[in-house]
CSV table of C-alpha atoms in Angstrom, one decimal:
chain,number,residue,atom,x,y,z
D,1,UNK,CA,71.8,9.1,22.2
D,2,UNK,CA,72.9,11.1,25.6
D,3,UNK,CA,69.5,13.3,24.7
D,4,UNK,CA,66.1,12.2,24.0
D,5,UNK,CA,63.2,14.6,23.4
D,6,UNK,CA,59.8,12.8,23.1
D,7,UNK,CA,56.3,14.8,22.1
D,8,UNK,CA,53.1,13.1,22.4
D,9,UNK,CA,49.5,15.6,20.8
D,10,UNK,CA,46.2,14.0,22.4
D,11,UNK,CA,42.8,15.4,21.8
D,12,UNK,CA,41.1,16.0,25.3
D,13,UNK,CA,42.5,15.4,29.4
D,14,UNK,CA,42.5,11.7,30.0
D,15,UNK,CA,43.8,10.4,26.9
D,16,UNK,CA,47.0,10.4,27.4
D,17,UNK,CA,47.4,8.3,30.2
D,18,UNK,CA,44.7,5.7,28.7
D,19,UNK,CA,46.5,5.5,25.3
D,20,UNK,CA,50.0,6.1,26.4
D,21,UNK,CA,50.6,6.3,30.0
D,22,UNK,CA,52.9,3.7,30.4
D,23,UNK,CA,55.2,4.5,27.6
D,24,UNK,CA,54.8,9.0,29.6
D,25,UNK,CA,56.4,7.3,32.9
D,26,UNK,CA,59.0,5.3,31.1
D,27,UNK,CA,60.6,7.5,29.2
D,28,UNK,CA,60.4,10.2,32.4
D,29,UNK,CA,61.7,7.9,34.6
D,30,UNK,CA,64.5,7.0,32.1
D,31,UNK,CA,65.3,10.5,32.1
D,32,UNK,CA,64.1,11.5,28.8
D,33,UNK,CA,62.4,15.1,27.8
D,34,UNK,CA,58.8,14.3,27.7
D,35,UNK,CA,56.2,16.7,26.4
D,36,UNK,CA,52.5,16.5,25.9
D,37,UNK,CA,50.2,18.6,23.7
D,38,UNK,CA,46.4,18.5,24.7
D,39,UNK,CA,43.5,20.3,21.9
D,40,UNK,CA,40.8,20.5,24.1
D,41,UNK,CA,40.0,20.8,27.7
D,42,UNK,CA,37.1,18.1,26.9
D,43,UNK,CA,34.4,20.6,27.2
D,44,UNK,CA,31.9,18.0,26.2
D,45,UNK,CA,33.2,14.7,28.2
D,46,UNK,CA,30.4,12.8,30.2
D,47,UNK,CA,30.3,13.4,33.6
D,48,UNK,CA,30.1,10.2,35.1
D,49,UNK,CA,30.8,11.1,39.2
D,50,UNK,CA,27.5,11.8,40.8
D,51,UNK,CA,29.4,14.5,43.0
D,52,UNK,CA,30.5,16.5,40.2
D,53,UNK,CA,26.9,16.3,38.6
D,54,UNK,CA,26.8,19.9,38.4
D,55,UNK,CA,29.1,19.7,35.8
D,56,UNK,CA,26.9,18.1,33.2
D,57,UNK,CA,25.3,21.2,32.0
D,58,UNK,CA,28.4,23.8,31.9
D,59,UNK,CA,30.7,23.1,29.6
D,60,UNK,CA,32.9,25.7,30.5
D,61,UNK,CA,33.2,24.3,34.1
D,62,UNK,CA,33.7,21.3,33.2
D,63,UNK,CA,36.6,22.2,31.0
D,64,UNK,CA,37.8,24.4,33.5
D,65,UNK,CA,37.7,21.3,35.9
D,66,UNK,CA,39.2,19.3,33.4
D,67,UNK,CA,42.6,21.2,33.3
D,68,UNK,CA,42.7,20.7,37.1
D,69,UNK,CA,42.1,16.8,36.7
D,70,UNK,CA,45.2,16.5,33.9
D,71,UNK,CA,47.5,18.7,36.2
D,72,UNK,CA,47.6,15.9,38.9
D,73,UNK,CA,47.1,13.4,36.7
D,74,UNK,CA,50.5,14.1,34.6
D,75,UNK,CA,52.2,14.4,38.3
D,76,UNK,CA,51.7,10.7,38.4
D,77,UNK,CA,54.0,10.3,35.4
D,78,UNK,CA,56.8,12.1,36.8
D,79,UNK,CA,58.3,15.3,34.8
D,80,UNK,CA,56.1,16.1,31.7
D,81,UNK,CA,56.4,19.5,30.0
D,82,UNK,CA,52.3,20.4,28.9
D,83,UNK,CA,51.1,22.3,26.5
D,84,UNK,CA,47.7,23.5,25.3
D,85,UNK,CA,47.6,24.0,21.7
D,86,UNK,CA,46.9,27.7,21.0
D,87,UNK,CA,46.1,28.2,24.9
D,88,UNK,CA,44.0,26.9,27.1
D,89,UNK,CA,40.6,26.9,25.8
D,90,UNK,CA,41.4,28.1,22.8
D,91,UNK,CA,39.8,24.6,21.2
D,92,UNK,CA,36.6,23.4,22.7
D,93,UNK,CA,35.7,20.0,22.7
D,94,UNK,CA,34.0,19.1,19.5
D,95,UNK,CA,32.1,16.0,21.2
D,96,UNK,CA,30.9,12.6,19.8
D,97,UNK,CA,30.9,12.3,15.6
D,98,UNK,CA,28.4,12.9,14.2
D,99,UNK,CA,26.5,15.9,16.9
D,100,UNK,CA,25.5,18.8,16.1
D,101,UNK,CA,28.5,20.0,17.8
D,102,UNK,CA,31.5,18.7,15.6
D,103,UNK,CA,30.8,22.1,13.7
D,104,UNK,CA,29.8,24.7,16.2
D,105,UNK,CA,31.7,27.9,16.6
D,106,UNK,CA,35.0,27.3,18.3
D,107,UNK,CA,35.5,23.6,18.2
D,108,UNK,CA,38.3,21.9,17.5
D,109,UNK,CA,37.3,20.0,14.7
D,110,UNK,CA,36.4,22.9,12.8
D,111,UNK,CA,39.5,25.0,13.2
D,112,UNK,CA,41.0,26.6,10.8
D,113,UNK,CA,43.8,24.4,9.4
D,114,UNK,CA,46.3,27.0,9.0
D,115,UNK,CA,46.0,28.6,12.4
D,116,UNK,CA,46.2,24.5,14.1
D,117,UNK,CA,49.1,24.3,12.3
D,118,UNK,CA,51.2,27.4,13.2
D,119,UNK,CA,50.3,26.8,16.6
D,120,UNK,CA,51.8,22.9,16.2
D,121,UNK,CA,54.5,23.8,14.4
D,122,UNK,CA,55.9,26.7,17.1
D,123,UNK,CA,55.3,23.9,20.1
D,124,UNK,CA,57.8,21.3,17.6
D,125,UNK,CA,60.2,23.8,16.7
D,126,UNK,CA,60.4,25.2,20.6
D,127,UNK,CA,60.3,21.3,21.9
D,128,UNK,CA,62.6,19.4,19.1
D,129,UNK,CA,61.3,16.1,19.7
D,130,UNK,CA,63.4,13.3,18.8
D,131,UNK,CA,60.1,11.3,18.1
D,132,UNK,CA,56.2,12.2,18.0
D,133,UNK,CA,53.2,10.6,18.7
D,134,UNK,CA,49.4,10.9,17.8
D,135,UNK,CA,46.5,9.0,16.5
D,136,UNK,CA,45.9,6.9,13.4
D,137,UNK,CA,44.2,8.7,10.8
D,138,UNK,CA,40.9,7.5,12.1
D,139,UNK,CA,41.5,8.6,15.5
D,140,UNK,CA,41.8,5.4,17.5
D,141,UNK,CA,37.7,5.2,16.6
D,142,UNK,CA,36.5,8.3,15.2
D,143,UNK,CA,36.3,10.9,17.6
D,144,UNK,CA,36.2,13.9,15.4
D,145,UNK,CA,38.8,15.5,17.8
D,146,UNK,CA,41.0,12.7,17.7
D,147,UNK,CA,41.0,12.7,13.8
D,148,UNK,CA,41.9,16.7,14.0
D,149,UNK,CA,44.5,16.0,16.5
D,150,UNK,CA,46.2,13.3,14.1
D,151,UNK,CA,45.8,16.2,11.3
D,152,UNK,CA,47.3,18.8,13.4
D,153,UNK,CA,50.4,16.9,13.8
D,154,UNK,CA,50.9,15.2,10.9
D,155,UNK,CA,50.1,18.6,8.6
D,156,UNK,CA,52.7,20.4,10.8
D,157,UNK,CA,55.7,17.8,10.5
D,158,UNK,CA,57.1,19.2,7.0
D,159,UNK,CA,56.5,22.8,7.8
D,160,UNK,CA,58.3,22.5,11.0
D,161,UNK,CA,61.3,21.4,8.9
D,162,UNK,CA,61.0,24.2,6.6
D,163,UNK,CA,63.4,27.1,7.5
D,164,UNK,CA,61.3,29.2,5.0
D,165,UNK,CA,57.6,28.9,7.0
D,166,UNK,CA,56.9,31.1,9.3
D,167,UNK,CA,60.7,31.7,10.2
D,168,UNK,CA,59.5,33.6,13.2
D,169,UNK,CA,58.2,30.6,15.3
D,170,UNK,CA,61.5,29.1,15.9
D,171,UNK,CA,64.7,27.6,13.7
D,172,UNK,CA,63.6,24.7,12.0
D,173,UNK,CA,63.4,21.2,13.1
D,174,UNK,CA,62.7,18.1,11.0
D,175,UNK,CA,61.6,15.3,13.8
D,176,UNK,CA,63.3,12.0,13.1
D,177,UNK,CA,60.2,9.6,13.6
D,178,UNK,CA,56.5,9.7,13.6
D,179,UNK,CA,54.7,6.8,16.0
D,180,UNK,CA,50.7,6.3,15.8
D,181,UNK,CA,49.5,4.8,18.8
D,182,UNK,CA,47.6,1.4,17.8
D,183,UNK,CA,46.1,-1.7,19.3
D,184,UNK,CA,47.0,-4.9,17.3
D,185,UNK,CA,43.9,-7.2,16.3
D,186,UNK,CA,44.8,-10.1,19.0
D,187,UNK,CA,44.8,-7.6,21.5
D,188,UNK,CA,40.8,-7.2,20.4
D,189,UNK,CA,40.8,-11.4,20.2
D,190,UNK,CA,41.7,-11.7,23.5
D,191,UNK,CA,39.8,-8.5,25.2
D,192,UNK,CA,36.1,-10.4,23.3
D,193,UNK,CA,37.3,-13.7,24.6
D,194,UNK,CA,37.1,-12.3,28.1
D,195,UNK,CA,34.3,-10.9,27.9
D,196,UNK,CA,34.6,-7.6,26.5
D,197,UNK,CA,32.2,-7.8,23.0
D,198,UNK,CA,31.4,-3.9,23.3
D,199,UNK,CA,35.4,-2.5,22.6
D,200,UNK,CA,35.2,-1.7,19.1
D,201,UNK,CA,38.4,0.4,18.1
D,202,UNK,CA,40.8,0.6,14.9
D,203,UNK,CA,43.2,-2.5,15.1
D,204,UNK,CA,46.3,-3.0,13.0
D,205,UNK,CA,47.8,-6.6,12.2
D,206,UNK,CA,49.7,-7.8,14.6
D,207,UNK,CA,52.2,-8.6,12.1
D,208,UNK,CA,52.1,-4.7,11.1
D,209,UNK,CA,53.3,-3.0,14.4
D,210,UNK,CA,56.6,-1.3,14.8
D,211,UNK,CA,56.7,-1.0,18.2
D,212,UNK,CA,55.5,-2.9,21.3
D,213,UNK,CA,56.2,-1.3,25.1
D,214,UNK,CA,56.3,-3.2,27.6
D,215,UNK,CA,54.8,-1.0,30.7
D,216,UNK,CA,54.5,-3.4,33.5
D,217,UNK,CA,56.4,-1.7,35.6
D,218,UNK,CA,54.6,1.5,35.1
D,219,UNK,CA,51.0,0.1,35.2
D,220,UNK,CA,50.5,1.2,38.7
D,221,UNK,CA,51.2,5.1,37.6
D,222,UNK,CA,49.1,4.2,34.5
D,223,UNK,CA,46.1,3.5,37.0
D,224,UNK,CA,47.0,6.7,39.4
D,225,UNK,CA,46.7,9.0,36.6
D,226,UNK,CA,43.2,7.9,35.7
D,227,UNK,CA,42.3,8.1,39.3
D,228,UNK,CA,42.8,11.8,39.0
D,229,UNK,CA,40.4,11.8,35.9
D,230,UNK,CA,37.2,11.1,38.5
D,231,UNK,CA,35.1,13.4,36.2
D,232,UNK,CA,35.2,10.6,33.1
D,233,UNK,CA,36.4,7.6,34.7
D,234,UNK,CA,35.7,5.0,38.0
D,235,UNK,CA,39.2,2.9,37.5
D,236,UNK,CA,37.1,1.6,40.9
D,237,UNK,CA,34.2,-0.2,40.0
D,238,UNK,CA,33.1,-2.8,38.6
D,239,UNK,CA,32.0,-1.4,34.4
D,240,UNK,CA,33.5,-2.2,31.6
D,241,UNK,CA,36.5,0.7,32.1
D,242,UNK,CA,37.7,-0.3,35.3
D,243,UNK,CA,38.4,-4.0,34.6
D,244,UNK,CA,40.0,-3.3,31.5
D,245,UNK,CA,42.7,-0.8,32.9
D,246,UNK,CA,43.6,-3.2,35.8
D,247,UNK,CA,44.4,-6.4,33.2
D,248,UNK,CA,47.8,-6.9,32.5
D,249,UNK,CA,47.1,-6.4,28.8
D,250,UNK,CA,46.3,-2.6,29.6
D,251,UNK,CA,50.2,-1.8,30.5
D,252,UNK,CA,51.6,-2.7,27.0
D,253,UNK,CA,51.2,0.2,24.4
D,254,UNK,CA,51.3,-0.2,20.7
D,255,UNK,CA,53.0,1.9,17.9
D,256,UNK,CA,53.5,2.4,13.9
D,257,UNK,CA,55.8,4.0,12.8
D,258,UNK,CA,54.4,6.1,10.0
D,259,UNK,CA,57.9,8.9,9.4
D,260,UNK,CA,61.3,8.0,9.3
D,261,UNK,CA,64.1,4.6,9.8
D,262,UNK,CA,62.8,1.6,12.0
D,263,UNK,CA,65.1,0.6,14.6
D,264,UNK,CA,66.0,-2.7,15.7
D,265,UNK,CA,63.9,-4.8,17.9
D,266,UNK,CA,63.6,-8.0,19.7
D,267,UNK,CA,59.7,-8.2,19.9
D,268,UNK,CA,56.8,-9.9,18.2
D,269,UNK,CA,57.4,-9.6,14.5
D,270,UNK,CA,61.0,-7.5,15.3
D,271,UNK,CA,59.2,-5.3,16.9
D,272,UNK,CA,61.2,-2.2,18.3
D,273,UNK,CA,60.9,-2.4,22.4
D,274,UNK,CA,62.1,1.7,22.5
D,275,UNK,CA,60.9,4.3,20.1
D,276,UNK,CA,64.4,6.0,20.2
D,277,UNK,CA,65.9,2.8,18.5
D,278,UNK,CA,67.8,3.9,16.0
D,279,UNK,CA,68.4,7.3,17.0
D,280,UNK,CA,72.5,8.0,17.6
């Protein structure tokens, strides 16, 4: 297809590039439309730089510092069009499940459904993405944003295609396919077997993924953008972060296709190698 619109709707700054970095600077550098939706500036993220320790007890800094980090950090990726959902800061940062915070005033998690989903449904109409991208319905591992972010999207894919809702946010625009971003279960087999017994996520069979991307050559901008994110990260060190992002494992990102046709593929299992397979 001589156009290709990709969306991609995280939860806070930083996941992005840790879920799907690679397959951001790909697509921009093949010249494809890529545009990011973020919920949250992270309000509640652990401050892990002693420098910025003054952080720790103001959210609103820190979410204020936060926008700044995911600025320079989608730099690294090349051209990416971002969006807040409803604004910046119009979502705060609902923090770890189960806190007292996953239903305070404000937060993400508890917004109102209808509101998230005008606001979602203006960004798809106004961006007319080709294919989408969120979380599984657990969120990757349960992060009560992450499971509102997946919600956001996913309740706002038929409206969106609806020429009779909300009319006023844009002609309609039904979005061709729907990815989940995944890790397959021998990616966790081979993470415990070197080492790594505390990375618990969601895993899918490996037989069960659509689409595997190959982001070697993009690793490197994978790393820079997480440099930027010095707040919630040290890619630097020597914890359990920072050796997973530099192992070669960390540049290929994983899909399911949960909407529309699967394209060929030549990977594991037919795998598609490009989420616009199929497309025109």
């Amino acid at each position: 297809m001589s156009e290709r619109r990709l969306l991609l709707v995280h939860a806070h700054p930083d996941d992005e590039a840790t879920a799907t970095g690679a397959t951001m600077a790909r697509y921009t550098a093949e010249g494809a439309t890529v545009s990011l939706v973020t919920c949250t500036s992270g309000e509640l993220g652990e401050v892990v730089a002693e420098d910025l320790a003054h952080l720790r007890d103001s959210p609103d800094a820190l979410g204020e510092h936060r926008r700044g980090e995911i600025k320079a950090a989608l730099a690294e990726f090349g051209d990416v069009r971002h969006h807040w959902l409803g604004g910046p800061g119009r979502w705060r940062d609902s923090g770890m499940a189960g806190l007292e915070s996953n239903s305070a005033a404000g937060v993400f998690a508890a917004a109102d459904p209808a509101e998230v989903t005008r606001e979602m449904v203006e960004l798809l109409r106004a961006e007319r993405p080709h294919v989408v991208i969120t979380y599984d319905d657990f969120g990757g591992y349960g992060h009560p944003d992450h499971i509102a972010a997946h919600r956001a999207l996913m309740d706002a894919l038929d409206p969106a295609a609806d020429p009779e809702f909300a009319p006023e946010l844009g002609a309609a625009w039904d979005v061709p396919k729907t990815y989940w971003t995944v890790l397959p279960e021998s990616f966790i087999t081979r993470m415990r077997e070197a080492g790594f017994d505390d990375f618990k996520p969601n895993t899918v069979p490996d037989a069960d993924i659509t689409a595997v991307l190959d982001g070697a050559a993009h690793h490197e901008a994978k790393i820079a953008a997480l440099r930027h994110y010095r707040s919630q990260v040290d890619v630097d060190d020597d914890g359990f972060f920072a050796q997973l992002v530099r192992r070669p494992e960390f540049a290929t990102e994983h899909y399911l296709l949960v909407r529309g046709d699967r394209g060929p593929g030549g990977g594991p299992h037919g795998a598609e190698e490009d989420l616009f397979a199929g497309l025109g």
